[in-house]
Coordinates of C-alpha atoms and ligand atoms in Angstrom, one line a residue:
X27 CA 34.8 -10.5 27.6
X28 CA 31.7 -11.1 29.5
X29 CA 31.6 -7.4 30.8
X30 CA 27.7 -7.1 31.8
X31 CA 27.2 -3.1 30.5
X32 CA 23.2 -3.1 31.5
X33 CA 21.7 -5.2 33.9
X34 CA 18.2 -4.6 34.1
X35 CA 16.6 -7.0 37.0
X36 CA 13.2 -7.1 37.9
X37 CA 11.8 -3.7 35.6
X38 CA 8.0 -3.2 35.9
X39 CA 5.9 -0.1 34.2
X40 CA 2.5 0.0 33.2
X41 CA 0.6 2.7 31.6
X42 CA -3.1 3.5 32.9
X43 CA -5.1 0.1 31.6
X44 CA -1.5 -1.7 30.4
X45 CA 1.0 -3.4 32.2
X46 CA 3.4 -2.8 29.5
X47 CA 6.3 -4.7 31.3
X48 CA 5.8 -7.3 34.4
X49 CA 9.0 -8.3 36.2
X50 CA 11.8 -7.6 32.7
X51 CA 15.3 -8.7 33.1
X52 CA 17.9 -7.9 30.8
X53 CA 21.7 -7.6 30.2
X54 CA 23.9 -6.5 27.2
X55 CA 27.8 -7.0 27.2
X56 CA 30.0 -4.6 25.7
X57 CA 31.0 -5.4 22.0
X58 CA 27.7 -7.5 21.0
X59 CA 25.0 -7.0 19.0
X60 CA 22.1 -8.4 21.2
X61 CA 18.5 -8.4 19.0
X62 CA 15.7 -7.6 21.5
X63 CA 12.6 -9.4 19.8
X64 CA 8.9 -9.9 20.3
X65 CA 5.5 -8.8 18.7
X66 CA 3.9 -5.7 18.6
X67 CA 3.5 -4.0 22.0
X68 CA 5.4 -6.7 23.6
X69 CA 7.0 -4.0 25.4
X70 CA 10.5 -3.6 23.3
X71 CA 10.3 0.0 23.1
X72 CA 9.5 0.8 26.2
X73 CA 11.9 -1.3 28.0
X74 CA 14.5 0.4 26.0
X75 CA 13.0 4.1 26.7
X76 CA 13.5 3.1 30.6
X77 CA 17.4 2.1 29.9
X78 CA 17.6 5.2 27.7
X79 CA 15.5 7.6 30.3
X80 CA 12.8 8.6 28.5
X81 CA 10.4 6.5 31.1
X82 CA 11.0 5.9 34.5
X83 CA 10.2 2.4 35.7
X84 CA 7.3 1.8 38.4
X85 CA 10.2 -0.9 40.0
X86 CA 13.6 -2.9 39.3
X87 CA 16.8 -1.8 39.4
X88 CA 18.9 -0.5 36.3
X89 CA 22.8 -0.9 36.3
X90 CA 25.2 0.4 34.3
X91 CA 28.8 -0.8 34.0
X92 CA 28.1 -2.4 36.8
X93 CA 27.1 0.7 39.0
X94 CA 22.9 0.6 40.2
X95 CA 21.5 3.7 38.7
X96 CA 18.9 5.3 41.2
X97 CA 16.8 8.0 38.6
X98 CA 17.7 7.7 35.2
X99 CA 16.9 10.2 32.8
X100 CA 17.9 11.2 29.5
X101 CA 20.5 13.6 30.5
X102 CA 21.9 11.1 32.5
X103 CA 21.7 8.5 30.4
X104 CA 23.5 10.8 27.7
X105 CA 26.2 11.0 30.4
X106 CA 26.5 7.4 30.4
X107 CA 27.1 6.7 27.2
X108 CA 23.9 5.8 26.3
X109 CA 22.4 6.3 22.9
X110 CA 18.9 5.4 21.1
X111 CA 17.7 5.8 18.0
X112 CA 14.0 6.1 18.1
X113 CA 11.7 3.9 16.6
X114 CA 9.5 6.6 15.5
X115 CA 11.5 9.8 14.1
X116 CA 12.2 12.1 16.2
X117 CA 13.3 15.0 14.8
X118 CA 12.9 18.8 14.6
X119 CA 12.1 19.2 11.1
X120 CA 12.5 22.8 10.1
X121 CA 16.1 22.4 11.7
X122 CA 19.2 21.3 9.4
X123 CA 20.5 18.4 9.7
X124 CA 23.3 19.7 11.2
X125 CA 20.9 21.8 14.1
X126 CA 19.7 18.0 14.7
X127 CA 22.8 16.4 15.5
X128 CA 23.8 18.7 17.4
X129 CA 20.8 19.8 19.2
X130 CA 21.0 19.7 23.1
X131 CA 24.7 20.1 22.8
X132 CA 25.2 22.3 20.4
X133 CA 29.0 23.5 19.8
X134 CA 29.2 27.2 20.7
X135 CA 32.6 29.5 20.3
X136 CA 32.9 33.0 22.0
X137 CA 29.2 32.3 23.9
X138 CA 27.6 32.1 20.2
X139 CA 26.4 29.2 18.4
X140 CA 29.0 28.2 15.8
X141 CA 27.3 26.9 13.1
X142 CA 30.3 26.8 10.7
X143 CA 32.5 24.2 13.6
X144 CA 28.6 22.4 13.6
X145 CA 28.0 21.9 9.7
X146 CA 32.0 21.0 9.5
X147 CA 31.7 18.5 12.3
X148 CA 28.3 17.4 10.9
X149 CA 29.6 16.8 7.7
X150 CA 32.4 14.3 9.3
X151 CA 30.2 12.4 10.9
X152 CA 27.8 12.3 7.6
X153 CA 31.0 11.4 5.4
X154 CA 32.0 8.7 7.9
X155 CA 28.8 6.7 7.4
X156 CA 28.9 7.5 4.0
X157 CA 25.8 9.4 4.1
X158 CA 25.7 11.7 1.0
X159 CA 24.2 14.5 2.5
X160 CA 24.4 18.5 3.1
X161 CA 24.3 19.4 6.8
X162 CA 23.1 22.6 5.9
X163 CA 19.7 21.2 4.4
X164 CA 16.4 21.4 5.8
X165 CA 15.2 18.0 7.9
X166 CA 11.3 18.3 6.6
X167 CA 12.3 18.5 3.1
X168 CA 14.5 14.8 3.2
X169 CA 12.8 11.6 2.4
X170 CA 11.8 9.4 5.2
X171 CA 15.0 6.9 4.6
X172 CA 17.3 10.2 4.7
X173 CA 15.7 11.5 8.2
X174 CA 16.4 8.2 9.3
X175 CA 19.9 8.1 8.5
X176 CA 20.0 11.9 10.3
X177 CA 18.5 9.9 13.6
X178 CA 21.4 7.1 13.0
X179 CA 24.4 9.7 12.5
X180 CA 22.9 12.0 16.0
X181 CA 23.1 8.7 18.1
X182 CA 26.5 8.3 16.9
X183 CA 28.3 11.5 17.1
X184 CA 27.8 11.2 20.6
X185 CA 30.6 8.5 21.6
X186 CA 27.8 6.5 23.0
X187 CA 29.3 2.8 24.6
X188 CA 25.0 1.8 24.6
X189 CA 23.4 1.7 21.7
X190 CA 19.8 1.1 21.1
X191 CA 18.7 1.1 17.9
X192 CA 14.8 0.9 17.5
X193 CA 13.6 -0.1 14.3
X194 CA 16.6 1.7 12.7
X195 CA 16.2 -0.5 8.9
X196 CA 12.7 -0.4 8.8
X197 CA 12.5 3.0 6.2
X198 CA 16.1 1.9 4.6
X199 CA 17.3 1.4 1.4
X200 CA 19.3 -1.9 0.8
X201 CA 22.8 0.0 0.4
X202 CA 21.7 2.3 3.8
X203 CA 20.9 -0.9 5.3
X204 CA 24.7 -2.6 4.2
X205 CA 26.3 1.0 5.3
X206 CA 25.0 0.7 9.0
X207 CA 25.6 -2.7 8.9
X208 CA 29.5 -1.7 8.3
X209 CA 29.0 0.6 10.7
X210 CA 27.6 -1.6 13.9
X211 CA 30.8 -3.9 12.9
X212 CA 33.1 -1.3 13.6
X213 CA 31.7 0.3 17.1
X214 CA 31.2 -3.7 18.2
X215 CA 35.0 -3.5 17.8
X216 CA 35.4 -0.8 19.9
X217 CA 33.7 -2.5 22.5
X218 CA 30.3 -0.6 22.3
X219 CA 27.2 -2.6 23.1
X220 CA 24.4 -2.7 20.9
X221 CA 20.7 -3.4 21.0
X222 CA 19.2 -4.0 18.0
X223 CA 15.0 -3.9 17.5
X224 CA 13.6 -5.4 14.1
X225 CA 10.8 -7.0 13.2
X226 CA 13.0 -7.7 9.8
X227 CA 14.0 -11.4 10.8
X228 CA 15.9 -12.1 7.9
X229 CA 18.8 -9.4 8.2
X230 CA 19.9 -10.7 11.8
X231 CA 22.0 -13.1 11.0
X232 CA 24.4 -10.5 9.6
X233 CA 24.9 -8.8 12.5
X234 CA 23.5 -10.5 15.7
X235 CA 25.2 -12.1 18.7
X236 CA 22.3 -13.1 21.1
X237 CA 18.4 -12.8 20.9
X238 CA 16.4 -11.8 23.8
X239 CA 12.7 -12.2 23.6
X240 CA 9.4 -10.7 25.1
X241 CA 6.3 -11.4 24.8
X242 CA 3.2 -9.3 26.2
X243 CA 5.0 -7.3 28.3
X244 CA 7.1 -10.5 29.4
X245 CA 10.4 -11.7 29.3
X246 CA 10.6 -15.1 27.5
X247 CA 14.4 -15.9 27.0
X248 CA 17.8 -15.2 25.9
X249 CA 19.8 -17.7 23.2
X250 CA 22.8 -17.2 21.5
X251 CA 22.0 -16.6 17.5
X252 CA 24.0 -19.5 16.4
X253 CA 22.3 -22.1 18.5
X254 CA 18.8 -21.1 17.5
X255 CA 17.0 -20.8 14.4
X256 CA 14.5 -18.2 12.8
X257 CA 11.7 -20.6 13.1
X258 CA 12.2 -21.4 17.0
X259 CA 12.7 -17.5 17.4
X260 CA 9.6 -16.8 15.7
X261 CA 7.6 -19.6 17.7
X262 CA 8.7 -17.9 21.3
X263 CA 8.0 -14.4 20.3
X264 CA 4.5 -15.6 19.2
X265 CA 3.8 -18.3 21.6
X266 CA 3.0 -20.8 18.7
X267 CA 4.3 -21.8 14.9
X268 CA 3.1 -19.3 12.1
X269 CA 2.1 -21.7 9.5
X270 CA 2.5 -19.9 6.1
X271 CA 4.4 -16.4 5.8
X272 CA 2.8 -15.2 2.6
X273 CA -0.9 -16.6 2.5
X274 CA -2.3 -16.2 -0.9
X275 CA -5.2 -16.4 -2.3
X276 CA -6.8 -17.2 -6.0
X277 CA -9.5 -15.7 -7.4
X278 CA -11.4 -15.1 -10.5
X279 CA -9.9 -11.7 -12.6
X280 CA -13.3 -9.8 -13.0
X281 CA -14.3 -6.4 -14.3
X282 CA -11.9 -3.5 -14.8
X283 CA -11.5 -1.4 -11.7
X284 CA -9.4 1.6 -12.1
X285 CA -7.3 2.8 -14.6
X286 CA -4.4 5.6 -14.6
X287 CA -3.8 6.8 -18.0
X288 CA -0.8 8.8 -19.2
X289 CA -0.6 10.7 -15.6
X290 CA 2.2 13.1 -15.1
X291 CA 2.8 15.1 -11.9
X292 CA 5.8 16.5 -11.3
X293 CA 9.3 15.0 -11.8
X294 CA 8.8 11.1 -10.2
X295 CA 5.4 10.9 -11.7
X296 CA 6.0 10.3 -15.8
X297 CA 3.7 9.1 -17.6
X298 CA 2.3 6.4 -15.7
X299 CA -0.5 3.6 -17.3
X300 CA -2.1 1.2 -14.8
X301 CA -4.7 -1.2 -14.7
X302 CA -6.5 -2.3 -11.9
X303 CA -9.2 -5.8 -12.1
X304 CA -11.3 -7.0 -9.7
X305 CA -10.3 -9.6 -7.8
X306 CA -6.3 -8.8 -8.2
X307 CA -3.6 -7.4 -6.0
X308 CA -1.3 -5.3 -7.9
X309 CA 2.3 -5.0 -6.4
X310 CA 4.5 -2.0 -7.0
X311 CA 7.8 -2.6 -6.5
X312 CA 10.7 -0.4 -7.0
X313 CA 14.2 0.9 -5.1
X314 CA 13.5 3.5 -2.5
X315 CA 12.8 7.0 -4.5
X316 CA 11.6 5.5 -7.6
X317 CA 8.4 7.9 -7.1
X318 CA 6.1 5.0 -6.3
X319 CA 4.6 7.3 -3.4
X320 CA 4.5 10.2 -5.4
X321 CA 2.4 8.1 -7.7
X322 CA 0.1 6.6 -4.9
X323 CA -0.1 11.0 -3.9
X324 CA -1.2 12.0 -7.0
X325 CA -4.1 9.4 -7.5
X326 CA -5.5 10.0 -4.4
X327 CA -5.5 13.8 -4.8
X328 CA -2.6 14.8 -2.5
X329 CA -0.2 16.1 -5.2
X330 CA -1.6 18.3 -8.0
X331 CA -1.6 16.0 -11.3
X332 CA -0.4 17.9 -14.7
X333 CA -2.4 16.1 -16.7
X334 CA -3.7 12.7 -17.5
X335 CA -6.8 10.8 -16.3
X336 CA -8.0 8.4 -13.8
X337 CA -10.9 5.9 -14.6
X338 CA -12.6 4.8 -12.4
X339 CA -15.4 1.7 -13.4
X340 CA -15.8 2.7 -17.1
X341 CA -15.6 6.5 -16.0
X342 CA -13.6 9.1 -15.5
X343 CA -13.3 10.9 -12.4
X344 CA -12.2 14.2 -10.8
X345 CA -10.0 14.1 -8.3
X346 CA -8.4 17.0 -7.2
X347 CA -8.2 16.9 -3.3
X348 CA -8.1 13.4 -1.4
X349 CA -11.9 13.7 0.1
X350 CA -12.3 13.8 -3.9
X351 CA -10.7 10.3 -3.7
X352 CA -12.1 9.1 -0.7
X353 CA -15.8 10.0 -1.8
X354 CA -15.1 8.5 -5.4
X355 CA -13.8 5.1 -3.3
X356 CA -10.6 5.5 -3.6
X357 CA -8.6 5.3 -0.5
X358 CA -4.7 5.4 0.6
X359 CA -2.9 3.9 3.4
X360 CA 0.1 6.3 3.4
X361 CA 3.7 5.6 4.3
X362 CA 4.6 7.8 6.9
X363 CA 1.9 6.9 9.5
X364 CA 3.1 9.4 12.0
X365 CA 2.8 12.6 9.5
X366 CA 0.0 11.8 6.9
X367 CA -2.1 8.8 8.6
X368 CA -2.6 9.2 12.0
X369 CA -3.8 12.1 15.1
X370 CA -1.4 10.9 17.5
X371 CA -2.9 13.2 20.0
X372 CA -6.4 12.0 19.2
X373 CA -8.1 8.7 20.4
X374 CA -8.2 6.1 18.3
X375 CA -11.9 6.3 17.9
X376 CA -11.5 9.5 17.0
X377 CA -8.8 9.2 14.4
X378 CA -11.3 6.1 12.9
X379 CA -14.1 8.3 12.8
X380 CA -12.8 11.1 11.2
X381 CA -12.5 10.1 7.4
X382 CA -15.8 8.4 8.4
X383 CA -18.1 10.7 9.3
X384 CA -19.8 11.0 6.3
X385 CA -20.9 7.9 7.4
X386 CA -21.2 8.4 11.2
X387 CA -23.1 11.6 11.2
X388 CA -26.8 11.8 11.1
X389 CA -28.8 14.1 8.9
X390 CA -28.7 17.0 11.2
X391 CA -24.8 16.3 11.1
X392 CA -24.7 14.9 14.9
X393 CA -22.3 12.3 15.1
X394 CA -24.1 8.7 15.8
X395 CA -21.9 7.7 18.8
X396 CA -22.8 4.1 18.7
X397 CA -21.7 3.6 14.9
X398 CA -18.9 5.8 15.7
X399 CA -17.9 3.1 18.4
X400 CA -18.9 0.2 17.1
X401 CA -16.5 1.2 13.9
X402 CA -13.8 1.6 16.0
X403 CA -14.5 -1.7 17.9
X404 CA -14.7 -3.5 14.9
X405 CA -11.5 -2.3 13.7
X406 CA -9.6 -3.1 16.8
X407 CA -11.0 -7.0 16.9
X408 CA -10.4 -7.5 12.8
X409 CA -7.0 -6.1 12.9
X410 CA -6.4 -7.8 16.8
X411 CA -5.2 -4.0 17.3
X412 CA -3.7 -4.4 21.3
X413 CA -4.6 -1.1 23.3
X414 CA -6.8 -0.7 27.0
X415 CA -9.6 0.7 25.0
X416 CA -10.6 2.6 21.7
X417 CA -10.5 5.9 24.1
X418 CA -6.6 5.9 24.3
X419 CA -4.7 8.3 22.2
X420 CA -3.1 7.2 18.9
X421 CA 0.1 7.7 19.7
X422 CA 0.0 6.3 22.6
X423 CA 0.6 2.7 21.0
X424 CA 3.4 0.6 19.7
X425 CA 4.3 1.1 16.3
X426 CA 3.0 -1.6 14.6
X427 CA -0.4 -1.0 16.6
X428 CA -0.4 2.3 15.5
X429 CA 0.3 0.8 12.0
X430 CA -2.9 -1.2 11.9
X431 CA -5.2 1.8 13.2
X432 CA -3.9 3.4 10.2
X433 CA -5.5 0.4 8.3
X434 CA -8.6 0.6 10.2
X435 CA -10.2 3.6 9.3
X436 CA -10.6 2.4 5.7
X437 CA -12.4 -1.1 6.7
X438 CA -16.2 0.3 7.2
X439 CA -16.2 2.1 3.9
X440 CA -17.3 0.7 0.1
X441 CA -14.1 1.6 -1.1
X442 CA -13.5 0.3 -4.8
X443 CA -9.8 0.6 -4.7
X444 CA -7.3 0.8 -1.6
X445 CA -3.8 1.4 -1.7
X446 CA -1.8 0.4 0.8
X447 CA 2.0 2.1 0.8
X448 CA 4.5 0.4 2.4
X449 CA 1.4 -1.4 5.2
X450 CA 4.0 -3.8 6.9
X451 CA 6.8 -1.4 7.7
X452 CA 7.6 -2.1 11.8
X453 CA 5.3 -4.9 11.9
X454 CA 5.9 -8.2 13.3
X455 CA 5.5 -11.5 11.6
X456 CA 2.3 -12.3 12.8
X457 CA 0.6 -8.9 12.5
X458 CA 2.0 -8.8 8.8
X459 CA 0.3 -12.4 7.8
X460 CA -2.8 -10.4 9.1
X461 CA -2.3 -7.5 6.8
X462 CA -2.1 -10.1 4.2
X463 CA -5.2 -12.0 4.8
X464 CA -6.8 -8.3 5.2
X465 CA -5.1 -7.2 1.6
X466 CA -6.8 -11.0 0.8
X467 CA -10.4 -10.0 1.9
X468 CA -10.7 -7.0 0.2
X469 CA -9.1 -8.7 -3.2
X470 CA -12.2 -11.5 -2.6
X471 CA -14.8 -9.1 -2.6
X472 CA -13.4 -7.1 -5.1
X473 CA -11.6 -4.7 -4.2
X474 CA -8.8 -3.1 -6.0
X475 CA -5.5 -3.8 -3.8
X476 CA -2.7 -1.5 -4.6
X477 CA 0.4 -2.4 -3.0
X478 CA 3.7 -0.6 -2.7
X479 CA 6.4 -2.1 -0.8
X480 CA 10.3 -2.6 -0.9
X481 CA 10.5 -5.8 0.9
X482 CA 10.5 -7.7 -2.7
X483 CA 9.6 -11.1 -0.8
X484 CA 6.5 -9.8 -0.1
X485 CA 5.6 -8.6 -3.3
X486 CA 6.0 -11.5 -5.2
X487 CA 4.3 -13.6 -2.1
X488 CA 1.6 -11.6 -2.0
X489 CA 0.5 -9.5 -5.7
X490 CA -0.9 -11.3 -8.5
X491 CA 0.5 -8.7 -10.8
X492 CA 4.2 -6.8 -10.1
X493 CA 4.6 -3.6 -11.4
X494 CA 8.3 -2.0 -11.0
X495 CA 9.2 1.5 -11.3
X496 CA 12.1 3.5 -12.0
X497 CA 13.2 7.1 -11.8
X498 CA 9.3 8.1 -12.0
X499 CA 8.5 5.9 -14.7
X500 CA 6.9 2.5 -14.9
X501 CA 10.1 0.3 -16.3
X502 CA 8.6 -3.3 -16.0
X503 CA 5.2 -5.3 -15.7
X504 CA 5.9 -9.3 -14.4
X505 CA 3.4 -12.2 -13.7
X506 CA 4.0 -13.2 -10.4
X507 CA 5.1 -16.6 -11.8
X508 CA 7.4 -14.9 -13.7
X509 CA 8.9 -12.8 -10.8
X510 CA 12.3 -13.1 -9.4
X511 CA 14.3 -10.9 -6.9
X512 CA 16.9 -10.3 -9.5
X513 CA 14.1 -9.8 -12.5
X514 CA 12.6 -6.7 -10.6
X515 CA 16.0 -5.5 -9.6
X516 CA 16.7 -5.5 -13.4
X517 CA 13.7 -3.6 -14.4
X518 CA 13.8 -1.2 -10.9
X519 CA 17.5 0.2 -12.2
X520 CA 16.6 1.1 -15.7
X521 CA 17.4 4.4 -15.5
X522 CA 17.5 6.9 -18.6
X523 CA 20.3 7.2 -19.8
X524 CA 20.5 11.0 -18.9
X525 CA 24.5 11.8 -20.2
X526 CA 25.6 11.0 -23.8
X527 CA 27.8 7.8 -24.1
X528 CA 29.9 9.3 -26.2
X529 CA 31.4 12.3 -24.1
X530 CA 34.1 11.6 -22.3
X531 CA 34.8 12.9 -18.5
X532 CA 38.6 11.7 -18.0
Ligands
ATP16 N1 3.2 6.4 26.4 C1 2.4 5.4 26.5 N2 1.2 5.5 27.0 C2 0.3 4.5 27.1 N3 0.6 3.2 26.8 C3 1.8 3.0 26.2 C4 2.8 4.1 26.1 N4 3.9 3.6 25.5 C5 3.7 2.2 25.3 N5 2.4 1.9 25.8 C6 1.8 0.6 25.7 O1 2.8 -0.4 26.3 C7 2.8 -1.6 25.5 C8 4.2 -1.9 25.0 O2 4.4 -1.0 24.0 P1 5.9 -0.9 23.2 O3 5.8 0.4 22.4 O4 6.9 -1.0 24.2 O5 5.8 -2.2 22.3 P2 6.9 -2.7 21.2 O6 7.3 -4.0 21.6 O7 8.0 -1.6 21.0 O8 6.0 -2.9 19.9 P3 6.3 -2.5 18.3 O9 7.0 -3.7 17.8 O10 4.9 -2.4 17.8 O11 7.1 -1.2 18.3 C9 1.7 -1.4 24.4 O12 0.5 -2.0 24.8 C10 1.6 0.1 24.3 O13 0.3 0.4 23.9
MG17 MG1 8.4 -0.4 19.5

């Protein structure tokens, strides 16, 4: 049983000003589920992207079933049997989801593309991971959690034997998360070896074999799940104990901030009343689609609202575009960092600057190049953002670096109220008690904290009010005292009912 599929010995890359991995090994033996761990930029991903061909290493060698593999690349590594799901989606958006399954080796019949033989095949594969989908529909217009689920079902139709899956929960519902969970059991039974990234500690235990740890471009060790524990894991990927998971602070309710009254826009925006104090955190918690984004959009000025008002200190504002919101102090750190919150292409002083400049540009409208750095420097040491310097591009980071830039524009400003959607998704633990203290600051001087997230843990460890929504509505308010995992469940499946109890289908 102890068939060695990938040996990596000795693997070294660095990227100009990084040495993002220093002398890696690392195995995986068919039919386990090994969890490679470690903080942000420890070097996860791109050890991966070398297995998977994406990168090639500077040095080391790279076996496969047993055989050294001179140049990987991508095509090669397809050949092999090796799969990955990206952390960051990957996807060709105005394609089906068919077109992306298939893409690279699409199914043609008489020299033509057969798009009937793809959608049919597509919708096998879909139906087999019980994926409720149409392969005919258009990537760009599927939630985040769907896209994701397109990225799982692509690495999958191809046979692979290696499977990487980077980050594949971290946009999931909980009923995605139990479906690929059935699904890794089943392709561990046919002998395929998996490697599974999350910085969601909690759900390993379901599915995990052996843990193999990195830290700073490092390799630290390899146990077998059952003979460690979640605390000792967490203590080698951080190099020392993390004292309290959900930090929280107390202080004095003050003046009312914000207020949304009776806002509509569109169908998962109905009706919505919120109110926002001084000195508070307000959670919103809710099951993936309730429309708590959709409501975060239309405050800020992203979505058009159909009526209703926001108030904001005693008065009521306009906002009809997001600079509307921004200018106003209202400010939104969206979900999707990738698409709404970040120019990957663009440095990350640049990407700081930009929502900035208002304050960064001079009366003749020349930026001020020292406040524009020393913004950007300040972000990167409040947030312990890891990157060579501020001159690097954005995307150019790990994921949950690139997370906290998206954080880090909004630190310089006087903003009255920021909402933060979904901040800790592909973060590791320690990074995410620093979002928290961060969330904590701005509630001391206060700020207005809105906070969306799914991971209910963190909602009741970290708001001082919860909020829940439902099918576009607001369905519950709860003390934090008063909340329980099972109370905001309650309230988060209140749906309408939408067909008449008394008609009869059978
Ligand atoms: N294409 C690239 N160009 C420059 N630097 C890079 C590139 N890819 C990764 N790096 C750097 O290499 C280091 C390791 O990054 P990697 O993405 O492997 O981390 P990770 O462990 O996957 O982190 P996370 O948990 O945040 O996803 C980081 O310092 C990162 O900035
Ligand atoms: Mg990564």
């Amino acid at each position: 049983m102890d068939e060695y599929i990938v040996e990596l010995e000795h693997v070294s890359k660095s990227f100009p000003g990084v040495l993002a991995l220093d002398d890696v090994s690392f195995d995986l033996k068919s039919g386990e589920v090994l969890a490679l761990l470690g903080e942000n930029g420890a070097g996860k991903s791109t050890l991966m992207k070398i297995l998977s061909g994406v990168y090639t290493k500077d040095s080391g060698i790279i076996k496969i079933f047993g055989q050294v593999v001179d140049s990987m690349n991508a095509k090669k590594a397809g050949e092999l049997g090796i799969a990955i799901i990206h952390q960051e989606l990957n996807l060709c958006s105005h394609l089906t989801v068919a077109q992306n399954i298939f893409l690279g080796r699409e199914i043609t019949g008489h020299g033509m593309l057969s798009s009937s033989k793809m959608n049919s095949e597509a919708k096998k594969i879909l139906k087999s991971l019980n994926i409720d989908m149409e392969p005919e529909m258009i990537v760009g217009d599927l939630s985040v959690s769907k896209q994701q689920m397109v990225e799982i079902a692509k690495a999958l139709s191809s046979n692979s034997k290696i499977l990487i899956m980077d980050e594949p929960t971290s946009a999931l519902t909980a009923k995605e998360i139990e479906d690929l969970f059935l699904i890794i059991k089943k392709l561990k039974k046919e002998g395929c070896g998996i490697v599974y990234i999350s910085h969601r500690l909690e759900e390993l235990e379901h599915i995990v074999d052996r843990v193999t740890i990195l830290r700073d471009g490092q390799y630290i060790n390899s146990m077998n799940f059952k003979e460690t524990s979640l605390p000792e894991i967490i203590s080698f990927m951080v190099g020392r104990n993390i004292k309290e998971k959900f930090p929280r602070i107390t202080c004095k309710k003050g003046k009312k901030i914000l207020e949304v009254r009776k806002l509509n826009a569109g169908p998962m925006v109905r009706d919505i009343n919120l109110d926002l104090y001084e000195g508070e955190i307000v959670g919103i918690a809710g099951l993936m689609g309730a429309g708590r984004t959709e409501t975060t959009r239309a405050i800020f000025g992203i979505d058009a609202k159909e009526s209703g008002d926001i108030i904001l200190d005693g008065k009521t504002v306009k906002i009809e575009k997001p600079m509307d919101a921004i200018s106003q102090g209202i400010v939104l750190v969206p979900e999707d960092r990738k698409k709404d919150g970040l120019c990957t292409k663009l440095s990350i002083r640049d990407n700081i600057a930009l929502p900035n400049l208002d304050i960064i540009c001079q009366k003749a409208g020349i930026i001020n190049s020292k406040i524009e750095r020393e913004m950007a420097n300040k972000a990167v040491s409040d947030l312990k953002i890891k990157l060579p310097d501020i001159e690097v591009n954005a995307g150019s980071l790990s994921g949950g670096n690139q997370q906290k830039v998206v954080v880090g524009k909004w630190l310089r400003r006087k903003s009255r109220v920021v909402i933060f959607d979904e901040p800790t998704r592909g973060i590791d633990v320690a990074a995410k008690v620093e979002i928290y203290n961060l969330m904590n600051d701005l509630k001391e001087q206060g700020i207005g904290v809105l906070f969306v997230s799914s991971e209910l843990p963190e909602v009741i460890g970290i708001s001082d009010r919860i909020i829940v929504m439902c099918d576009g509505k607001i369905t519950g308010e709860l003390k934090t005292e008063e909340a329980t995992q099972d109370i905001i469940l309650q309230y988060a499946t209140r749906f309408d009912k939408k067909i008449d109890k008394d008609v009869q289908y059978k």
